[in-house]
């Protein structure tokens, strides 16, 4: 009998999200990979075995055991798109929007991303860390074990690098896996107002090379964690050509790519980002059916942001049903940020997606686990309960995993395990 560090057994349902063929697509999205009365053997940071309890117990003994009798065990959630490092508050803009102002109007008038940029430029790294830690803690309580975090509230070299430093420190300090994204092309800063092309030149000539140097020296490069460059391809932000220029240079410097596309306005960003081999394309509220087929035929993951649409009181949710039916690999995210999506809860995102985008609970679960891991280039290591993967698991107080998307605004997560370590436990 082999000895391992941790054995979780007797789970009423062990939901694996397992797939041996990359991200899930089409009908495979409807299979959450449930093992009844399941067990997991964990050795060190990784999963050593997965199966029915009687089989795993016959093969392994453990230094520590968790009896998940009557409980549901799930993969830790992967949140593939957040703007979690920032200073200041935009709750006043929430009120403006309730009175009828639009997101792009507020941005055009120096609010929105620009107001967060003012506050972030004035904040110390310690200020930024304090807010970010508190928000990551809340995400972790709600089941996130891996989170992508973007820069993009600096919009000058010094502050953008300050944000990268904070993101790297968070990865070292908090019990979550953090994936970094550099996003100086998030908005046009006030000092370049009306001169977007000039700002793009600064991005490609100075900021991207400096970020590439930073990444090479960072611990992320040493542990093989990817670093992304992202761009906001939108009216009031960056045109299709400007977005392409930023992503092309980023690619030539070795970055993996992401793009904010079709949030409000369809500028044709899908074909551009797919052609450049983007790992993910995010938002997609205004995607056409032809573009759905373009993503479906590629390896790019489509990341929908239903909490942002919900927060805007919007009715045009991403056609997630169309994307899945076309064969695209679909992931979901909170898009957590202080303006368009103040949402820290992956279970709430699932609940919204099922109701407004007509996803099944299994599709929503695969979209926040395995497919979300692929959206951040980590599908080989995170996102499912499979042998060899990092042991990131949740023990939840559910009697059926589908209740995760059925309930609204609750938190059934009891125990969070990250890299084989119990990081939270509520009995
Ligand atoms: O993904 N759309 C651009 N970026 C963010 C919003 C950031 C903000 O409003 O501060 C988003 O929704
Ligand atoms: Fe975003």
CSV table of C-alpha atoms in Angstrom, one decimal, residues 10 59 73 77 119 150 152 162 174 186 234 237 239 262 283 296 314 330 335 348 361 367 380 394:
chain,number,residue,atom,x,y,z
A,10,UNK,CA,-16.4,9.3,0.6
A,59,UNK,CA,-4.3,1.3,-2.7
A,73,UNK,CA,-15.7,17.9,-4.0
A,77,UNK,CA,-12.0,27.7,-9.5
A,119,UNK,CA,-5.8,56.9,-7.7
A,150,UNK,CA,-3.9,42.6,-15.1
A,152,UNK,CA,-3.7,48.8,-16.7
A,162,UNK,CA,4.8,49.1,-9.9
A,174,UNK,CA,-1.3,34.6,-0.9
A,186,UNK,CA,-6.2,49.6,-21.3
A,234,UNK,CA,-12.9,49.5,-28.3
A,237,UNK,CA,-9.8,53.0,-26.2
A,239,UNK,CA,-8.7,50.9,-32.6
A,262,UNK,CA,-16.6,43.3,-28.6
A,283,UNK,CA,-16.0,39.9,-23.3
A,296,UNK,CA,-14.4,27.7,-32.7
A,314,UNK,CA,-27.4,45.2,-19.8
A,330,UNK,CA,-15.7,28.7,-23.5
A,335,UNK,CA,-13.8,40.3,-14.7
A,348,UNK,CA,-22.5,34.1,-8.7
A,361,UNK,CA,-24.6,23.8,-14.5
A,367,UNK,CA,-16.1,27.1,-17.9
A,380,UNK,CA,-1.7,21.3,-18.2
A,394,UNK,CA,-12.8,22.5,-2.9
